[in-house]
Amino acid sequence: MSVANALLEEPRLDTFPRLLLHHARVRGERPATREKDLGIWQTWTWSQQAEEVRALACGLAELGFKRGDHLAIIGDNRPRLYWAMAAAQALGGVPVPLYQDAVAAEMAFVLQDAEIRFAIVEDQEQVDKMLEVMGQCPALSHILYDDTRGLRHYIQTELQSLDEVMEMGRIHDRERPEFLDGEIARGEPGDISVMLYTSGTTGRPKGVCQTHFSFITAAKSGCEFDHLGPQDSILSYLPMAWVGDHLFSYAQATVAGFTINCPESGDTVITDLREIGPTYYFAPPRVFENLLTTVMIRMEDASAVKRGMFEYFMAVARRCGAEILDGKPGVSAIDRLLYGLGNILIYGPLRNVLGMSRIRVAYTAGAAIGPDLFRFYRSIGINLKQLYGSTETCAAVCLQPDGEIKFDSVGKPAPGVEVKIAGNGEVLVRGQMLLREYYKLPADTAEAIDSEGYFHTGDAGFFDEDGHLKIIDRAKDVGKTESGALFAPNYIENKLKFFSFIKEAVAFGQGRPMVCAFINIDMGAVGNWAERRNISYSGYTDLAQKPEVYELIRGCIEKANAELAEDPVLSGSQVHRFLILHKELDPDDDELTRTRKVRRGFVAEKYAVLIAALYSGKASQFIETQVKFEDGRSGMVSAELLIMDARIFPAQKKAA
Amino acid sequence: MQFFFEVLIAGLLSGVMYSLVALGYVLIYKASGVFNFAQGAMVFFAALTAVGLHDLGLSLWLSVPLTMVAMIVLGLATERIVLRPLVAQAEITLFMATIGLTFFIEGLAQAIWGASVRGLELGIADVPLEWLLDVVGMAISQFDLIAAGIAAALVAALAIFFSKTKIGRALRAVADDHQAALSVGIPLHHIWGVVWAVAGFVALVAGLLWGARNGVQFALTFVALKALPVLILGGFTSVPGAIVGGLIIGASEKLAEVYVPSLLQRLFDTQMNLGGIEGWFPYVLALLFLLVRPEGLFGERIIRRI
Amino acid sequence: MDKRIGEVILSFQNISLSFGGVKALTSIGFDVREHEIRAIIGPNGAGKSSMLNVINGVYHPQEGEIVFRGKTRRNMNTYESAKSGIARTFQNIALFKGMSVLDNIMTGRNLKMRSNFLLDAIYWGPAQREEIAHRKKVEEVIDFLEIQHIRKTPVGRLPYGLQKRVELGRALAAEPSILLLDEPMAGMNVEEKQDMCRFILDVNDQLGTTIVLIEHDMGVVMDISDRVVVLDYGKKIADGTPDEVRANQDVIDAYLGVAH
Ligand SMILES: Nc1ncnc2c1ncn2[C@@H]1O[C@H](COP(=O)(O)OP(=O)(O)OP(=O)(O)O)[C@@H](O)[C@H]1O
Ligand SMILES: [Mg+2]
């Protein structure tokens, strides 16, 4: 029986604060949290962490934070911000983590919607945003900050440093220790434990209310599934507002009692990863993609001998690596030998460079991952798996069991989760990890959860013959072209995005005679490619419009078309015409969500002239667009964009 | 084949000692941009002083430390008396100054200790190691092995000293940018003093080892000249370069000595005696190398702004 | 703003400096008060860098005197000025290119370390402990300047903007009381300039460091400095608050290139 299981069978380990106190009791000296600060990894044990949380909770209580109050938490992954979650929960309040790189105006909405009175923020940058929106958020009365730098001269009475608050809390706790114990005892598993705002691919963000019960259930089932225990450790570097981070770095860590590690800064993640060598890892496909791109760029610059070796052994890995990892039979002795050699010469060093030498389980989720990308990691011996879930389902609907990995499925339903497919292909989910409600939106809640208790995920998919769920696309995005062929834009885009040269793709085809696409090239990969060919360029816009680059991208698209042609259902989705956009799609211009998903509708509207040109058969089109620079100023970018045709392959009949 | 390895190993072992001499040059060149022509004379001076003191009846344990003190004093004095007044002069001026210094030191040594050849007995016999002969059947000199060990230990110690300590960091800083080093309060003269003292110390070790091997005589200064091809190979500013360069020169000159004559004789079909290749081969090698890679194996490519 | 600008700590009278026939500085006189940000501006070749070089003793003026912390002297000396708390950056970055960012900033601690050179080599234990203590201070500087991700990178490989930041770091590691910055923002993009401004203001504000700054970006100079001295062809043509200087006719002429 796993540790997580044993733990939950003890009475009343059914809220996060009680779990925390439990760990402080049974493994008080084991590391709970690490953070790299001033170049050195600092460690807090579970008992120290419990003390810190107590101080923070009592300090908050002194300031008037009460049961049912919402606590905004904004910043990079910092120990104290994680502790703030536990502190709010200990008092019966609800933590509301926000995306830290959102601009003030975006934060204002959530702060108003969640009626935030208390906010705990990381530093001056976030404090400035809070002060900026204070006028719009009259309820906001306490802004507590972790890092005091630059805040010495701020005189606003709402401001206070966490140090002060915790000092206050420590005194309070010393004088009345029974207060906090009482508050923790009053907590119920059915209480709301966290409110996570969905990033809102469409419409405004909605606050998803999850209970202690649902998140603990989801975390527990995941920990059992992969045998996670106190000996494991994870690098916590994804936004705290994302359900994935909440599940892995908070819920699972608190359930299983493993160690979380906070990186020094966003720029040092790779180094920190290498230093910590976590056993458990979680990243959206984008991160895996970027890592691979970096590796590929480095290999292109490497000496011919190195590159030759890399290519040879990667071919070996492609042939048999994934099978060896799954322990499947049927791999020849020679391949096993070669793979062993490759492991010493290439895969091992590569895993080390990626900081993944000690990984036991790695997950990806949040978007579909390119099959080739996925295969790459598995073939070099990293147990990367997919999971499927959403904010509303605690990110825990389907998981790929060890040894049953399919590159194009998201696995089997997690223990205790029921999944069925609706008539229109939509995936429906029922289970204990479902959200209680959308905050203050009963109509939306009723729409999302039907009378039988099934949550409508909005994704289209189907079960294959082995009971694995395959997701094709967002249900509402899946459409038909004019000729009635199935059109799954995300599926096509993901296929294109796997090419290291293509950073972003947007496919169009709904109700149209054919499929066309916008492309964003990957500045790093294409720039490097161009430099090696002595193609000079002055920036993204210039590089994007080079005829050589168009040819390069056309090659990629035709490869994707050839693959699409192999599948009878999807062969109608081949890309006929494409153009390379003159600017990179950017969350600051509202073209992508904060989690970097394309806002298809918005993009289609903004670039309507380009779509018209794609379908009118023109060879080029002029466009001028306003952009926001990183310093907040805005300016215009304009260009005459080339439009190019790609080769279409005849649909192949699949031998059944 | 076995004979080949015997020659190769003997070559590598003497190469380590070349490295040691080359290191003396590199240290000073790196820190102050001076090519110290007098390094060879310092080796000679050190060996002669140690032997001279020993011959006066002092034990080795006493004469070596005394010599060390003398070498450090000599190094510091050189920096103070010769180089400091010449600061900011052209490189060639400084070079000429070190040539003058060479004659001065050589003269001084001989004036004090006389010009006769003296033997130096360190108590390590120059005989093949018995057990190696038994086990692998190769004749490797015990003296060479120990001398190489001492040289390697010194090189390693210096490498640590320069990479880990404050002085080492300061030295690298000075080597990189004088002006900037001054502005952070690194006293240039101290650093130069330290470097000269260290170079003196290195010269002492080299002098003892070479002196014990070939006898302490004026010819020691020529051994120091062997460091030139080493430097050309390794680059004037690179410590690893001095080490690798020394090994290459040591190994190749020994191999050349053994194999080249018979090769040439067969090639030109003569019975001419082609001895003494050891003497000139390293210079030819360096010359060839100079044509291919003038900055040396590890040296920085120098781009002169005009 | 509760910045308490203090007494004059550094002043110059009649400083003249020439290189052969070129008169780089002619009878310059001005002063620097404790805790202030003092800018030196002027067209190219006006003598700004020369003035900075006089302050930390790289150049020795032929005439004039310098009063530093109440002591009058003919000229400064590089080593002594570093020792008495003056740190600087250079117009053309003068970092130790082959060394890592960390080592570069560590050299800034040089004067704070025990002075006995040879003991350092022999006393391994204490020297190591001292090294660790200084390393901690250096880590604070790294954290302050947000350059953790390049800690181990050789400086020569960094882009220009980051090199400037590292150079500032090396100066800060010395915990100077006076910081001389020669065009700290030259060649930077807008965002890098903003960061650099923030660092300069934070240093001045949080550590109370007096700053003498040469900068060509007028917007920045007028924004952050307390007083400005304007040089043109080696002569002082104005001295005062940013507003006063902005209104000064000679300054306007100098910048618009009116013939002399
Ligand atoms: N070491 C030197 N040798 C000879 N002339 C010099 C030296 N240093 C400066 N000068 C001369 O002194 C004058 C002032 O130079 P300085 O570098 O101080 O100007 P600056 O105001 O800093 O200009 P910039 O804005 O270009 O940096 C120039 O005419 C310059 O050529
Ligand atoms: Mg200048």
CSV table of N, CA, C and O in Angstrom, one decimal, chain B residues 144-183:
chain,number,residue,atom,x,y,z
B,144,ASP,N,63.4,9.8,-13.6
B,144,ASP,CA,62.5,10.5,-14.5
B,144,ASP,C,61.1,10.5,-13.9
B,144,ASP,O,60.4,11.5,-13.9
B,145,LEU,N,60.7,9.4,-13.4
B,145,LEU,CA,59.3,9.3,-12.9
B,145,LEU,C,59.1,10.2,-11.7
B,145,LEU,O,58.1,10.9,-11.6
B,146,ILE,N,60.1,10.2,-10.7
B,146,ILE,CA,59.9,11.0,-9.5
B,146,ILE,C,60.0,12.5,-9.9
B,146,ILE,O,59.2,13.3,-9.5
B,147,ALA,N,60.9,12.8,-10.8
B,147,ALA,CA,61.0,14.2,-11.2
B,147,ALA,C,59.8,14.7,-11.9
B,147,ALA,O,59.2,15.8,-11.6
B,148,ALA,N,59.2,13.8,-12.7
B,148,ALA,CA,58.0,14.2,-13.4
B,148,ALA,C,56.9,14.4,-12.4
B,148,ALA,O,56.0,15.3,-12.5
B,149,GLY,N,56.9,13.5,-11.4
B,149,GLY,CA,55.9,13.6,-10.3
B,149,GLY,C,55.9,14.9,-9.6
B,149,GLY,O,54.9,15.6,-9.4
B,150,ILE,N,57.2,15.3,-9.3
B,150,ILE,CA,57.3,16.6,-8.6
B,150,ILE,C,56.9,17.7,-9.4
B,150,ILE,O,56.1,18.6,-9.0
B,151,ALA,N,57.3,17.7,-10.7
B,151,ALA,CA,56.9,18.8,-11.6
B,151,ALA,C,55.4,18.8,-11.7
B,151,ALA,O,54.8,19.9,-11.7
B,152,ALA,N,54.8,17.7,-11.9
B,152,ALA,CA,53.3,17.6,-12.1
B,152,ALA,C,52.6,18.2,-10.8
B,152,ALA,O,51.7,18.9,-10.9
B,153,ALA,N,53.2,17.8,-9.7
B,153,ALA,CA,52.5,18.3,-8.4
B,153,ALA,C,52.6,19.8,-8.3
B,153,ALA,O,51.7,20.5,-8.0
B,154,LEU,N,53.8,20.3,-8.7
B,154,LEU,CA,54.0,21.8,-8.7
B,154,LEU,C,53.0,22.5,-9.6
B,154,LEU,O,52.4,23.5,-9.3
B,155,VAL,N,52.9,21.9,-10.9
B,155,VAL,CA,52.0,22.5,-11.8
B,155,VAL,C,50.6,22.5,-11.3
B,155,VAL,O,49.9,23.5,-11.4
B,156,ALA,N,50.2,21.4,-10.7
B,156,ALA,CA,48.8,21.3,-10.2
B,156,ALA,C,48.6,22.3,-9.1
B,156,ALA,O,47.6,23.0,-9.0
B,157,ALA,N,49.6,22.4,-8.2
B,157,ALA,CA,49.5,23.3,-7.1
B,157,ALA,C,49.4,24.8,-7.6
B,157,ALA,O,48.5,25.5,-7.1
B,158,LEU,N,50.2,25.1,-8.6
B,158,LEU,CA,50.1,26.4,-9.2
B,158,LEU,C,48.7,26.7,-9.9
B,158,LEU,O,48.1,27.7,-9.7
B,159,ALA,N,48.2,25.6,-10.6
B,159,ALA,CA,46.9,25.8,-11.2
B,159,ALA,C,45.8,26.1,-10.2
B,159,ALA,O,45.0,27.0,-10.4
B,160,ILE,N,45.9,25.4,-9.0
B,160,ILE,CA,44.9,25.6,-8.0
B,160,ILE,C,45.1,27.0,-7.4
B,160,ILE,O,44.1,27.8,-7.2
B,161,PHE,N,46.3,27.3,-7.2
B,161,PHE,CA,46.6,28.6,-6.6
B,161,PHE,C,46.1,29.8,-7.5
B,161,PHE,O,45.4,30.7,-7.0
B,162,PHE,N,46.2,29.6,-8.8
B,162,PHE,CA,45.8,30.7,-9.7
B,162,PHE,C,44.3,30.7,-9.9
B,162,PHE,O,43.7,31.7,-10.3
B,163,SER,N,43.6,29.5,-9.8
B,163,SER,CA,42.2,29.5,-10.1
B,163,SER,C,41.4,29.7,-8.8
B,163,SER,O,40.3,30.2,-8.9
B,164,LYS,N,41.9,29.4,-7.6
B,164,LYS,CA,41.0,29.4,-6.5
B,164,LYS,C,41.3,30.5,-5.5
B,164,LYS,O,40.5,30.9,-4.7
B,165,THR,N,42.5,31.0,-5.5
B,165,THR,CA,42.8,32.0,-4.4
B,165,THR,C,42.6,33.4,-4.9
B,165,THR,O,42.5,33.7,-6.1
B,166,LYS,N,42.6,34.3,-4.0
B,166,LYS,CA,42.4,35.7,-4.3
B,166,LYS,C,43.6,36.3,-5.1
B,166,LYS,O,43.4,37.0,-6.1
B,167,ILE,N,44.8,35.8,-4.8
B,167,ILE,CA,45.9,36.3,-5.6
B,167,ILE,C,45.8,35.8,-7.0
B,167,ILE,O,46.1,36.5,-8.0
B,168,GLY,N,45.4,34.6,-7.1
B,168,GLY,CA,45.3,34.0,-8.4
B,168,GLY,C,44.3,34.8,-9.3
B,168,GLY,O,44.5,35.1,-10.4
B,169,ARG,N,43.1,35.1,-8.6
B,169,ARG,CA,42.1,35.9,-9.3
B,169,ARG,C,42.7,37.2,-9.7
B,169,ARG,O,42.5,37.7,-10.8
B,170,ALA,N,43.4,37.8,-8.7
B,170,ALA,CA,44.0,39.2,-9.0
B,170,ALA,C,44.9,39.1,-10.2
B,170,ALA,O,45.0,39.9,-11.1
B,171,LEU,N,45.7,38.0,-10.2
B,171,LEU,CA,46.7,37.8,-11.3
B,171,LEU,C,46.0,37.7,-12.6
B,171,LEU,O,46.4,38.4,-13.6
B,172,ARG,N,44.9,36.9,-12.7
B,172,ARG,CA,44.2,36.8,-13.9
B,172,ARG,C,43.6,38.2,-14.3
B,172,ARG,O,43.6,38.5,-15.5
B,173,ALA,N,43.1,38.9,-13.3
B,173,ALA,CA,42.6,40.2,-13.6
B,173,ALA,C,43.6,41.1,-14.2
B,173,ALA,O,43.4,41.8,-15.2
B,174,VAL,N,44.8,41.1,-13.6
B,174,VAL,CA,45.9,42.0,-14.1
B,174,VAL,C,46.2,41.6,-15.5
B,174,VAL,O,46.4,42.4,-16.4
B,175,ALA,N,46.3,40.3,-15.8
B,175,ALA,CA,46.6,39.8,-17.1
B,175,ALA,C,45.6,40.3,-18.1
B,175,ALA,O,45.9,40.6,-19.2
B,176,ASP,N,44.3,40.4,-17.7
B,176,ASP,CA,43.3,40.8,-18.6
B,176,ASP,C,43.3,42.3,-18.9
B,176,ASP,O,43.1,42.7,-20.0
B,177,ASP,N,43.4,43.1,-17.9
B,177,ASP,CA,43.2,44.5,-18.1
B,177,ASP,C,43.8,45.3,-16.9
B,177,ASP,O,43.2,45.4,-15.8
B,178,HIS,N,45.0,45.9,-17.2
B,178,HIS,CA,45.7,46.6,-16.1
B,178,HIS,C,44.8,47.7,-15.5
B,178,HIS,O,44.7,47.8,-14.3
B,179,GLN,N,44.2,48.5,-16.4
B,179,GLN,CA,43.5,49.7,-15.9
B,179,GLN,C,42.4,49.3,-15.0
B,179,GLN,O,42.2,49.9,-13.9
B,180,ALA,N,41.6,48.3,-15.4
B,180,ALA,CA,40.5,47.9,-14.6
B,180,ALA,C,41.0,47.3,-13.3
B,180,ALA,O,40.4,47.5,-12.3
B,181,ALA,N,42.1,46.6,-13.4
B,181,ALA,CA,42.6,46.0,-12.2
B,181,ALA,C,43.0,47.0,-11.2
B,181,ALA,O,42.6,46.9,-10.0
B,182,LEU,N,43.6,48.1,-11.7
B,182,LEU,CA,43.9,49.2,-10.8
B,182,LEU,C,42.7,49.8,-10.1
B,182,LEU,O,42.7,50.1,-9.0
B,183,SER,N,41.7,50.0,-11.0
B,183,SER,CA,40.5,50.7,-10.5
B,183,SER,C,39.8,49.9,-9.4
B,183,SER,O,39.0,50.5,-8.6
